[in-house]
Coordinates of C-alpha atoms in Angstrom, one line a residue:
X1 CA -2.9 19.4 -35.5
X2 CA -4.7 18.6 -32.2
X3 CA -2.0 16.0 -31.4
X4 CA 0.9 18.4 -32.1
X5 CA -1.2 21.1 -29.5
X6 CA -1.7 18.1 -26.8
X7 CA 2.3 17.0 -27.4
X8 CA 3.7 20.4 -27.2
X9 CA 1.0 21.0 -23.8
X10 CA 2.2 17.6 -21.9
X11 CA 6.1 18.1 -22.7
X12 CA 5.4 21.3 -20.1
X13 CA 6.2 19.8 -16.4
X14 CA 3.7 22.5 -14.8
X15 CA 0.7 21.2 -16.9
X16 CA 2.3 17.3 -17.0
X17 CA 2.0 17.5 -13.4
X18 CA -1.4 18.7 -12.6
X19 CA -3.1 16.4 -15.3
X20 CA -1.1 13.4 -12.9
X21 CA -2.3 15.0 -9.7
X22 CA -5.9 15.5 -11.5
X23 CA -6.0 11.7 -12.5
X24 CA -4.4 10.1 -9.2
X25 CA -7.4 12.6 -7.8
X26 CA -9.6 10.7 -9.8
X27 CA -8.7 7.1 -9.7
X28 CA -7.4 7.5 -5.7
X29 CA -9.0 3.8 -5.2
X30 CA -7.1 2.7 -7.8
X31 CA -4.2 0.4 -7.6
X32 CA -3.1 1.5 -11.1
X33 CA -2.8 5.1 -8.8
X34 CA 0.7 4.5 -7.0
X35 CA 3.1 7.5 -8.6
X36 CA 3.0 10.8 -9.2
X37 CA 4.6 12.9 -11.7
X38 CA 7.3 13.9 -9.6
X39 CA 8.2 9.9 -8.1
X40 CA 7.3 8.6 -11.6
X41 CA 10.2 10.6 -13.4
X42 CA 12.5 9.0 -10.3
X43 CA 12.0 5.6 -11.9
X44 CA 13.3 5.2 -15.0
X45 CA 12.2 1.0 -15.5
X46 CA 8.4 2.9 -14.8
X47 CA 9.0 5.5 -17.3
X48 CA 9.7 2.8 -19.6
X49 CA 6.9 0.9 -18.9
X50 CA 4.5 3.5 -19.2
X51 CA 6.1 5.0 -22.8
X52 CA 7.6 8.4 -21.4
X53 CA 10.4 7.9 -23.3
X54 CA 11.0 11.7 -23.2
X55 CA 11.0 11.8 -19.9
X56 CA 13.7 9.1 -19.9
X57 CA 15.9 11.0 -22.1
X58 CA 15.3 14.5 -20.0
X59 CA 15.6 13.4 -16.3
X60 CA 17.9 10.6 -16.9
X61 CA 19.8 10.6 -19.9
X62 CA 20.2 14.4 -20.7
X63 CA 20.7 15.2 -17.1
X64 CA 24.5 16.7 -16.4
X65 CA 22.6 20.2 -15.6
X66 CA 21.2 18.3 -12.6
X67 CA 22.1 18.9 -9.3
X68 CA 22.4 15.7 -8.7
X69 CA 24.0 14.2 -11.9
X70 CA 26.5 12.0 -10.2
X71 CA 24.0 10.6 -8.4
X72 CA 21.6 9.8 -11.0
X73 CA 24.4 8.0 -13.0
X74 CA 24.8 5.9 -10.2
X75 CA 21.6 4.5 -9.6
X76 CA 21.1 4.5 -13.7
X77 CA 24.1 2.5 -14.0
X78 CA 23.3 0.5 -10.8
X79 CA 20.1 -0.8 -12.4
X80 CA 20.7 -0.6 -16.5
X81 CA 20.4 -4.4 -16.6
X82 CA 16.6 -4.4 -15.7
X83 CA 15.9 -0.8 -17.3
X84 CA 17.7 -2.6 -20.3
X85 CA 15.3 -5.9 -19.8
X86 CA 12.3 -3.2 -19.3
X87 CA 12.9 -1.8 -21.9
X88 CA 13.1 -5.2 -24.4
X89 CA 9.7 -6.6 -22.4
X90 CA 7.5 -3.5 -23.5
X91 CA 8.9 -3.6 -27.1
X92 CA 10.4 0.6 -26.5
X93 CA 12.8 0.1 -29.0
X94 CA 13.6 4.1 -28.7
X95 CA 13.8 3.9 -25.4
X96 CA 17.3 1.0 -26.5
X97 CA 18.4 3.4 -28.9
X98 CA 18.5 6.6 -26.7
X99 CA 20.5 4.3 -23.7
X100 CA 23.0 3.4 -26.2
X101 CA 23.8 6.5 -27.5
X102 CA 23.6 8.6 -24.5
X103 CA 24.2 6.6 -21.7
X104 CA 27.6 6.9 -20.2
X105 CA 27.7 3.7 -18.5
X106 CA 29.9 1.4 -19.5
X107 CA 27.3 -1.4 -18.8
X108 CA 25.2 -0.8 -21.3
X109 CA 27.5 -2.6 -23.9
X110 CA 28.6 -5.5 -21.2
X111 CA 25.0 -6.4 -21.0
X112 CA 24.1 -6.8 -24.3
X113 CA 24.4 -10.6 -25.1
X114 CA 22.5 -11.5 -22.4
X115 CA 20.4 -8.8 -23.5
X116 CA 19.9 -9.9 -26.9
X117 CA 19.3 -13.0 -25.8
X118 CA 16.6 -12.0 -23.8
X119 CA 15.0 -9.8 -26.5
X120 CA 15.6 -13.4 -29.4
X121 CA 13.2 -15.0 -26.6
X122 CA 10.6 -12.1 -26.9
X123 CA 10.9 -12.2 -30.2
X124 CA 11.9 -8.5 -30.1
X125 CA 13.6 -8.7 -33.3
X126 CA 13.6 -5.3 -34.6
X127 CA 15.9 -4.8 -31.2
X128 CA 17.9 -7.6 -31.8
X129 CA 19.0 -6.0 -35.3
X130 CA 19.4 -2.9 -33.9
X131 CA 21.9 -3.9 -31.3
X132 CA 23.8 -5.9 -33.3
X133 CA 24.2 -3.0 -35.4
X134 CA 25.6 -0.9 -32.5
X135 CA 27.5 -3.9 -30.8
X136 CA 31.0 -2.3 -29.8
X137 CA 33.7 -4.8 -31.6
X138 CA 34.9 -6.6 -28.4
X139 CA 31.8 -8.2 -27.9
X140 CA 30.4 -8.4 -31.5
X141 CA 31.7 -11.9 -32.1
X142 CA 30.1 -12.9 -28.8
X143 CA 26.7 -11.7 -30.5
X144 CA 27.2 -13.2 -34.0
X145 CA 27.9 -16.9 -32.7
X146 CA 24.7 -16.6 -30.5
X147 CA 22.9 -15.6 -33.1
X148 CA 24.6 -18.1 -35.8
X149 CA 23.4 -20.7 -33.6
X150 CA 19.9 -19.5 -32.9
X151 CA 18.2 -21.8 -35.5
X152 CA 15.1 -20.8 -37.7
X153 CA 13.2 -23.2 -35.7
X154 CA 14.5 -21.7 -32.4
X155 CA 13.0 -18.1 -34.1
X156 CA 9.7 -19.6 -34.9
X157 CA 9.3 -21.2 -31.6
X158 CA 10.2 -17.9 -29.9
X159 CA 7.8 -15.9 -31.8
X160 CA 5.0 -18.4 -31.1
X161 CA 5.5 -18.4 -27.9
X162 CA 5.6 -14.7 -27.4
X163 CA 2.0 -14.8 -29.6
X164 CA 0.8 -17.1 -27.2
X165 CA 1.8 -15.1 -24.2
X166 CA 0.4 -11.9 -25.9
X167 CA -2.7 -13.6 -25.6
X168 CA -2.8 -14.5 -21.8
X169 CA -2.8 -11.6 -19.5
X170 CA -3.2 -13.5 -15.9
X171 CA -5.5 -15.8 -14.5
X172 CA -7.8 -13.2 -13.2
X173 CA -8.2 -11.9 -16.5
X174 CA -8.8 -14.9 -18.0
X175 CA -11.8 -15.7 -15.4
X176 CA -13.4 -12.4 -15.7
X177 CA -13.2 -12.8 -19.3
X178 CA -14.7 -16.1 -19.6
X179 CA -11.9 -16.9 -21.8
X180 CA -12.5 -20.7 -21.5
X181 CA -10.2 -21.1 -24.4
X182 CA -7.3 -20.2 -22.7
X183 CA -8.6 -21.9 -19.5
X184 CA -8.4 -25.0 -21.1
X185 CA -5.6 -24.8 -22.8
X186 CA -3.3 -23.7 -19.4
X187 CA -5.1 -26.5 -17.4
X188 CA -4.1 -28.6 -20.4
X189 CA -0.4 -27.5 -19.6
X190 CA 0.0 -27.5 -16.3
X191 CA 0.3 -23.9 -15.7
X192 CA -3.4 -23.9 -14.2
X193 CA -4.7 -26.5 -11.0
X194 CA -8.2 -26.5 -11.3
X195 CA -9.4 -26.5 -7.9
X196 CA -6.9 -23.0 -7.5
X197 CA -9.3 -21.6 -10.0
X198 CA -12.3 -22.8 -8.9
X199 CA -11.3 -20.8 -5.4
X200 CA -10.2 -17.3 -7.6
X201 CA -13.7 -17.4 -9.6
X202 CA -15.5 -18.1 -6.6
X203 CA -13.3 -14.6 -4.8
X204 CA -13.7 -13.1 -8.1
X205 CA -17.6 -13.5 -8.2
X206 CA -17.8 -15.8 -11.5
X207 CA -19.8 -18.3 -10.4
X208 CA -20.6 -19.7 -14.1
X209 CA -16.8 -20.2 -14.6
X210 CA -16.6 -22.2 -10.9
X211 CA -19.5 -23.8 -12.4
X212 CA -17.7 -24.5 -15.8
X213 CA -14.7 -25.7 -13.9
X214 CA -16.6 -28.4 -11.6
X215 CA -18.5 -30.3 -14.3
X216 CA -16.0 -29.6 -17.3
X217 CA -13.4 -31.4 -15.1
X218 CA -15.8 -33.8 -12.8
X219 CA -14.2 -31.9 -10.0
X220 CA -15.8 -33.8 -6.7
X221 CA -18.5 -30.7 -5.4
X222 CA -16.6 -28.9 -3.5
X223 CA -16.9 -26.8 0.0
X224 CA -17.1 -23.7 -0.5
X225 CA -15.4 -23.4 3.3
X226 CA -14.3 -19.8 4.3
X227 CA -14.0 -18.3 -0.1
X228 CA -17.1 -17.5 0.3
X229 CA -18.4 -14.3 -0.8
X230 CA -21.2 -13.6 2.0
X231 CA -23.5 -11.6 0.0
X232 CA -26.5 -11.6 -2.4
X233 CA -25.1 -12.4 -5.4
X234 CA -23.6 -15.5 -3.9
X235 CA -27.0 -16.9 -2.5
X236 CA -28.5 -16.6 -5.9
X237 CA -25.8 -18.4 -7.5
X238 CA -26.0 -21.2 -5.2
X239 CA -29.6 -21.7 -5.3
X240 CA -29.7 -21.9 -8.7
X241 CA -26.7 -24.1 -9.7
X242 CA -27.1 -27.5 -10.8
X243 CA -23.9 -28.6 -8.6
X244 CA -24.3 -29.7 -5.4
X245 CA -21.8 -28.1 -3.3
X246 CA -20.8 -29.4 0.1
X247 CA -21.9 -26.9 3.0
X248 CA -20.6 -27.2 7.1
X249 CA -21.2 -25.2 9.7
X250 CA -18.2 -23.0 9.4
X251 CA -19.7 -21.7 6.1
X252 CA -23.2 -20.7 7.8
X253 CA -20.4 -19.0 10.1
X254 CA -19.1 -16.9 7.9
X255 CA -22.1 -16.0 6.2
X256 CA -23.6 -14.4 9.0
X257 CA -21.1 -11.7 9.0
X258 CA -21.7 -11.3 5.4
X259 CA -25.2 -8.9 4.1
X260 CA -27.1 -12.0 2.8
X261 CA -30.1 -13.5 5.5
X262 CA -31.0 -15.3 2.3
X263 CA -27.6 -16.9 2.6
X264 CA -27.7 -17.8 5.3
X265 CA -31.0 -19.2 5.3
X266 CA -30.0 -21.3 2.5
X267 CA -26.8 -22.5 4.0
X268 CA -28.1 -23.2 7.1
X269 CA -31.0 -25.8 5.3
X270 CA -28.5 -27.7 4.0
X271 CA -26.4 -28.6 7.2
X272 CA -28.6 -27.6 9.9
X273 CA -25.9 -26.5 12.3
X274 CA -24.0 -23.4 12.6
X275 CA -21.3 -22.6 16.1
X276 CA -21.6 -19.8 18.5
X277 CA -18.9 -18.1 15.7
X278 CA -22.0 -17.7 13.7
X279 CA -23.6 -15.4 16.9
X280 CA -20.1 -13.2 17.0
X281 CA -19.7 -12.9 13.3
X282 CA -22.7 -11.4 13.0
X283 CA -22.5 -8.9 15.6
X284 CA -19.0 -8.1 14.7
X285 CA -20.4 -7.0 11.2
X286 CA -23.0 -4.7 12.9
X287 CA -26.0 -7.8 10.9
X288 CA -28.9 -7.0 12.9
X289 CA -30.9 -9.5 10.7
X290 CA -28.7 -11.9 11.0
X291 CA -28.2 -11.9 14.3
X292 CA -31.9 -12.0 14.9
X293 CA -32.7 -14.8 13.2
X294 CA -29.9 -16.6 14.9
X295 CA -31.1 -15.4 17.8
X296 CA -34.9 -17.4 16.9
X297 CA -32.6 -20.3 16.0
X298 CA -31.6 -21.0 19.6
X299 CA -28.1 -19.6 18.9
X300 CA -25.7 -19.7 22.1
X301 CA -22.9 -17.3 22.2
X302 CA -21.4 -18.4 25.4
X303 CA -19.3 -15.5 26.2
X304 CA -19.4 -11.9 26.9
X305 CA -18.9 -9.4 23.3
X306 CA -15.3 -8.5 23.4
X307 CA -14.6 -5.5 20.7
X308 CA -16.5 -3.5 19.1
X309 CA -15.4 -2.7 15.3
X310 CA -15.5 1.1 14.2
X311 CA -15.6 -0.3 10.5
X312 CA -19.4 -0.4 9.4
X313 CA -20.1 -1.9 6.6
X314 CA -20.9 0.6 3.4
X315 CA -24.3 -1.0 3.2
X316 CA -25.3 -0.5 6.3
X317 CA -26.7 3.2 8.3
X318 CA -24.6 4.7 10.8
X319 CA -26.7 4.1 13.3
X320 CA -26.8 0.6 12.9
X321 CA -23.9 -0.5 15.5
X322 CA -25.9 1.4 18.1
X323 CA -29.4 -0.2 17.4
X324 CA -26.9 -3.8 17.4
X325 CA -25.4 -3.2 20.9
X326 CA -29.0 -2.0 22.3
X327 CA -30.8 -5.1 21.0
X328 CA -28.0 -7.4 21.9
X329 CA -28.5 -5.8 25.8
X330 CA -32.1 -6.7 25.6
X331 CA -32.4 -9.5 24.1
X332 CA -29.2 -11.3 24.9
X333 CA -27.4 -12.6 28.3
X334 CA -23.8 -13.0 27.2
X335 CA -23.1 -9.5 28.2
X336 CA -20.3 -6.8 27.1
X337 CA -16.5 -7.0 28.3
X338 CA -14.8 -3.8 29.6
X339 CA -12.9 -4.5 26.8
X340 CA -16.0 -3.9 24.3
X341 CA -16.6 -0.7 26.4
X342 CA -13.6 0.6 25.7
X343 CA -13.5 -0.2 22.1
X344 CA -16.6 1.6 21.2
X345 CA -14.7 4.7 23.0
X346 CA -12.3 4.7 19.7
X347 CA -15.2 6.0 17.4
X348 CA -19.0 6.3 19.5
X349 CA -20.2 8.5 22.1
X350 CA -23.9 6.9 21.8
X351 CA -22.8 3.9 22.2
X352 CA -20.5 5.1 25.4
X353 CA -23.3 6.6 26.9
X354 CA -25.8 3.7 26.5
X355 CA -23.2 1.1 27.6
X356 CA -22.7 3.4 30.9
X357 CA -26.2 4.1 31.7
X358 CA -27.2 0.3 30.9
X359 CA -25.0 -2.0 31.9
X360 CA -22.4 -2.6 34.8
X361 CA -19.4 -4.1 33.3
X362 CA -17.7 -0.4 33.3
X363 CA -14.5 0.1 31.2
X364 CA -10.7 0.4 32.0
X365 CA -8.3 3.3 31.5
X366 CA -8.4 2.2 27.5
X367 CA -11.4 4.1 27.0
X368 CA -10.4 7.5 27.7
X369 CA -6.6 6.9 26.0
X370 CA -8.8 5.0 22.7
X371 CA -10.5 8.3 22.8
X372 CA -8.1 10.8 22.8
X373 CA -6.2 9.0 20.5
X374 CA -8.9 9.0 17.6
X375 CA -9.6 12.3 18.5
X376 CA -13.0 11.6 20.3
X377 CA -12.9 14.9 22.4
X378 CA -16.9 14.7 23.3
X379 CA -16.5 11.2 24.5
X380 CA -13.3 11.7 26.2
X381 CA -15.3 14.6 28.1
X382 CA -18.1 12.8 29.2
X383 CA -15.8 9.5 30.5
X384 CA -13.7 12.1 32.1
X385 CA -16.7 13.6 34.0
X386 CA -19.1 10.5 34.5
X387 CA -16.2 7.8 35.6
X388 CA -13.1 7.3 37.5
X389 CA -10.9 5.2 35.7
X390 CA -9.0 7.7 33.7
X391 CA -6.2 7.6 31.2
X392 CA -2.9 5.9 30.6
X393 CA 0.2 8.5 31.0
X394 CA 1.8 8.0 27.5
X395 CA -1.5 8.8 26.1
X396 CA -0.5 12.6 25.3
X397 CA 2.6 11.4 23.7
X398 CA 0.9 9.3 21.5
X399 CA -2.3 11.1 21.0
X400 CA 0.3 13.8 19.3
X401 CA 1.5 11.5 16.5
X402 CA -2.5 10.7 15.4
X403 CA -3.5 12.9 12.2
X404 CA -6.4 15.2 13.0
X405 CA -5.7 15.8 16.7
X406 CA -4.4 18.7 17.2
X407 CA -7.8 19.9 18.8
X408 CA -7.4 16.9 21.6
X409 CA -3.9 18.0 22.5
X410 CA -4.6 21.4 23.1
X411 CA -7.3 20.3 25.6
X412 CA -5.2 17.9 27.2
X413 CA -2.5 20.4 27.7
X414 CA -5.2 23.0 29.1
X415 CA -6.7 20.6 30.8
X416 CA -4.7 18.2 32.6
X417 CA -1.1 20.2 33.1
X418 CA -0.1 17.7 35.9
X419 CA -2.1 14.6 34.9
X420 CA -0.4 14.9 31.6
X421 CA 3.0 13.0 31.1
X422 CA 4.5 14.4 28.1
X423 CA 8.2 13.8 26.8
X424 CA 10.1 14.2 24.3
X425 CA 8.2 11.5 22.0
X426 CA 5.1 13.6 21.6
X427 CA 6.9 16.0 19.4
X428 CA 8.9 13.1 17.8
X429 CA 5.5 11.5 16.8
X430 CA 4.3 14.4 15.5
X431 CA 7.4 14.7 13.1
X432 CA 6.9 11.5 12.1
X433 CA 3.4 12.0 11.5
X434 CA 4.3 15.1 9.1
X435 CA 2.2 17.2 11.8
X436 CA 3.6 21.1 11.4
X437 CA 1.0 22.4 13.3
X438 CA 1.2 19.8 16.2
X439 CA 4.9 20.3 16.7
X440 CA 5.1 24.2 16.2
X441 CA 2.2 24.0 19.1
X442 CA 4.1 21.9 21.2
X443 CA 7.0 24.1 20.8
X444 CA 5.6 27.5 21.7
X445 CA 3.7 25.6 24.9
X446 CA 6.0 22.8 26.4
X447 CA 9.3 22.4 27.2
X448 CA 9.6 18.9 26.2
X449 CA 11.6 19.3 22.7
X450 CA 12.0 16.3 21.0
X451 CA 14.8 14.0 20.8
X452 CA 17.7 13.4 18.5
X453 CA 15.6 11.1 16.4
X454 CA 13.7 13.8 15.1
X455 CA 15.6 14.8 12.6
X456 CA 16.2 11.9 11.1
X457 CA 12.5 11.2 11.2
X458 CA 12.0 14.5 8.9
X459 CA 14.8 14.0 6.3
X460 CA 13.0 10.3 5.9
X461 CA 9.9 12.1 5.1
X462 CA 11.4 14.4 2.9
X463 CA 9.7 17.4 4.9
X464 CA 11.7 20.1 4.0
X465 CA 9.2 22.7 5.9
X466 CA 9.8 20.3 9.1
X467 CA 13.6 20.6 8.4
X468 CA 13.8 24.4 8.4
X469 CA 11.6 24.6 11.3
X470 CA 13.5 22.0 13.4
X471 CA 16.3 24.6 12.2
X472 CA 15.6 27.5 12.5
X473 CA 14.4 26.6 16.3
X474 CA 17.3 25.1 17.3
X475 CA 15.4 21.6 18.1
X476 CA 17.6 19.4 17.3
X477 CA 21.6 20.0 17.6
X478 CA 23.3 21.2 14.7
X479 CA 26.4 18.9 15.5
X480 CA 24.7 16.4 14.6
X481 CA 23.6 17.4 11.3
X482 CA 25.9 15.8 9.3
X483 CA 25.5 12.4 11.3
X484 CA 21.9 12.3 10.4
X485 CA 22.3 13.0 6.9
X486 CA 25.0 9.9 6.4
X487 CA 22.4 8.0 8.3
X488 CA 19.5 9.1 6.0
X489 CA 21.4 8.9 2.9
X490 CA 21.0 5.2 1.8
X491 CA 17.0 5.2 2.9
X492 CA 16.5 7.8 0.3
X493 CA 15.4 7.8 -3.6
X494 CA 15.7 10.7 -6.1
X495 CA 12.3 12.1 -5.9
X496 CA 12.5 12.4 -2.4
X497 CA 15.9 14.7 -1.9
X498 CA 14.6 18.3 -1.0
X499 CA 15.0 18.3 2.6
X500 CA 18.8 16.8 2.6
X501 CA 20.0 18.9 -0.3
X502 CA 18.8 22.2 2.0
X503 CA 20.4 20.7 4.5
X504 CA 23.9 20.3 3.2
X505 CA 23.4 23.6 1.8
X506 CA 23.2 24.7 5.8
X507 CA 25.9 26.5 6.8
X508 CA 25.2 25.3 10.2
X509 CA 26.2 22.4 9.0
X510 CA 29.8 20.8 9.4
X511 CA 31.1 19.9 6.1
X512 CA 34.5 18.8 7.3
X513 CA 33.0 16.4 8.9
X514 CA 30.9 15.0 5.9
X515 CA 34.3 15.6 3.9
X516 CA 35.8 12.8 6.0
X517 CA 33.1 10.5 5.3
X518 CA 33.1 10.9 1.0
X519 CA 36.9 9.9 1.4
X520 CA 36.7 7.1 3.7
X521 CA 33.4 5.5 3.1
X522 CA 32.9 2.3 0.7
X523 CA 29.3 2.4 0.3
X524 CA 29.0 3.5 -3.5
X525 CA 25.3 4.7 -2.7
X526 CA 26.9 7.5 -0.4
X527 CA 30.1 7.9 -2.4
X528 CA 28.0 9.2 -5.3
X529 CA 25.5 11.4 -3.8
X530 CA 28.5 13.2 -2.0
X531 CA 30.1 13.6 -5.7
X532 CA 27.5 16.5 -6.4
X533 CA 28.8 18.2 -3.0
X534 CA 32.2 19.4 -4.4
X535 CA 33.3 17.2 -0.9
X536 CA 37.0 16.3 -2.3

């Protein structure tokens, strides 16, 4: 009964689509999280894959309601060879069934020896005796030779096989399982090198398996050279092995940008020697630690810090690139570059202020453009008061297309009417950028516009909102309307037609001349989309 409630629930789109917006919400960090509901039922070899057979049937098979029916045909038909082969892969033997019963596309029957074929391989044999049943006669005697001639011992092979590669998923899996069965029997084969796995289990953090690997196989100790994982986890791996591994300088380098001292402390025993890398890793990584120890070790850098990274690593406090660049100025003589100055600009106003007040190296014109760019408006302030060097002139237009800014381009309009060179690629970086607000703000305060481009960029997007508004404000030409949508056409996918279809729908725009493009055209892609159009 509770199945029947859930199945009659999810067949509703409304509620399908926010339990897929709920999960991708959920699992955002995922790389299992690529689709939602409303690109997923735009691909018909992923519908397959995941089992929405249903879905299959309503969006793609049961579809001549659609306002877009020729068009889906098209692309259907374009691809039935690999939704057919999707299809066999993941066993959806109603997902065969439905296609040759209510798929109009003539292909469907071409394809299927080789798809038979394909499925004998798989040892899909419940498919196989399904479409031999449905075979159309002028290619049934095609299918019955095959098959008279696909021995028993061909059948048993095949369905070995596919048992066997039931059992192994990928090589990853078969590390993080410890599945030293099937390790074995691929290295056996061939289809694993040993020293390739040795590097994946030490990436993948296995250390017993790269252990496993080196004296199962009398691998010579290795390096571990720059796969190391520089952290914890690592160092106690390595300590406590019984194989030797080699160790060179370059690996104490890398380490220190990693969160292990004890790492590098061990490392650093067995080679003695590490390169003024090891100095610059460190700091780069914000390793404060690290780079005091180093720093006891006689480390020479040699040269002045050139960029300062805005990514801190999770581990680590936020304050912790400020306390790096004021114990590097105390303790250190290699100095800062303007360049470093002007980095820190993107994403600090501590370290701004200490770098001006400290030291003399000063900054270029970067620092102000870095800041207004990321949308620093305090630090773009206090550069603008406390030094001279100023910004770059394209730095409005670009500052525009950056999410999150809108704030910075209001003050730079306020602020700085004649310093501020704006054209017509502030509002088309906007557009791109999907920015409403930036562009309707630009609009009711400049006089730039935006360039024929900009359309274009919208349709791409699908931003139907940008559309109407470009529209209904006369941005962009309405001649060229129907240029930019036989532009856009072929970049486009099914999911993604809301803004073109409203635009077509325009009055404004000139169907004669899109008339004259469905007749003399060859691309198929176009042909078929203009089909729905009624453009005869």
């Amino acid at each position: 009964m509770q199945n029947q409630i859930f199945n009659s629930l999810f067949k509703n789109y409304i509620i399908r689509s926010l339990i897929f917006k709920k999960v991708k919400n959920i699992h955002k960090n995922l790389k299992l999280a690529v689709y939602s509901w409303s690109v997923l039922v735009g691909k018909p070899k992923q519908l397959i894959a995941y089992d929405y057979v249903d879905a299959l049937q309503y969006y793609w098979l049961d579809c001549k309601s659609d306002d877009h029916y020729h068009y889906r045909c098209y692309l259907f038909d374009r691809d039935i060879h690999c939704i057919l082969q999707t299809a066999i892969k993941h066993d959806r033997l109603k997902a065969i069934q439905l296609m040759f019963e209510k798929s109009e596309s003539a292909r469907v029957q071409l394809l299927s020896l080789s798809c038979i074929k394909f499925a004998v391989e798989l040892a899909r044999f419940d498919i196989v005796a399904y479409m031999k049943s449905v075979i159309n006669k002028s290619y049934y005697f095609k299918i019955i030779d095959y098959l008279h001639n696909v021995t028993l011992e061909k059948l048993d092979f095949y369905a070995a096989k596919q048992s066997e590669n039931q059992k192994i998923v990928t090589i990853e899996d078969a590390l993080q399982q410890r599945d030293f069965d099937t390790l074995q029997t691929n290295i056996k084969k061939g289809d694993f090198e040993k020293m390739g796995l040795f590097i994946k289990a030490v990436k993948l953090g296995v250390y017993d398996v790269a252990d496993w690997l080196v004296e199962r196989y009398c691998l010579q100790p290795p390096r571990i050279g720059l796969r190391l994982n520089a952290n914890q986890e690592t160092y106690l791996w390595l300590s406590s092995s019984k194989q030797k591994y080699q160790v060179a300088a370059a690996d104490v380098d890398l380490a220190c940008g990693g969160s292990s001292l004890d790492l590098v402390k061990f490392l650093y025993e067995k080679c003695r020697s590490f390169t003024y890398i090891a100095l610059y890793n460190a700091f780069s990584n914000y390793r404060l630690d690290i780079l005091k120890w180093l720093h006891e070790k006689g480390a020479i850098g040699g040269k002045p810090v050139q960029i300062l990274s805005r990514q801190i690593p999770s581990d680590l406090p936020a304050s912790r690139p400020l306390e790096t660049v004021q114990w590097f100025h105390k303790n250190r003589t290699e100095g800062f570059s303007k360049e470093a100055f002007d980095t820190a600009a993107r994403f600090s106003l501590d370290i701004v202020k200490f770098l001006h007040y400290n030291r003399t190296e000063g900054c270029t014109a970067n620092a102000m453009s870095y800041a207004a760019i990321n949308g620093q408006l305090e630090t773009f302030q206090f550069l603008a008061a406390n030094r001279t060097e100023g910004f770059y002139e394209n730095t409005f237009d670009i500052t525009c297309g950056r999410k999150h800014c809108l704030e910075m381009v209001k003050y730079l309009h306020a602020n700085y009417p004649t310093a501020t060179h704006c054209t017509k690629f502030a509002m088309n970086n906007a557009i791109r950028n999907r920015d409403l607000e930036t562009v309707r703000f630009l609009n009711e305060n400049r006089t730039e516009g935006c360039s024929d481009e900009a359309l274009g960029y919208a349709l791409e997007n699908n931003d139907l909102e940008m559309v109407k508004y470009l529209d209904q404000h006369q941005l962009v030409k309405h001649e060229l309307y129907d240029n930019k949508i036989s532009t856009c056409l072929s970049k486009l996918d099914i999911s993604n037609l809301d803004a073109i279809d409203w635009l077509l729908k325009n009055p404004r725009t000139d169907r004669s001349r899109l008339k004259v493009l469905a007749k003399t055209t060859k691309n198929e892609f176009v042909i078929n989309f203009l089909k729905d159009y009624n453009f005869d």
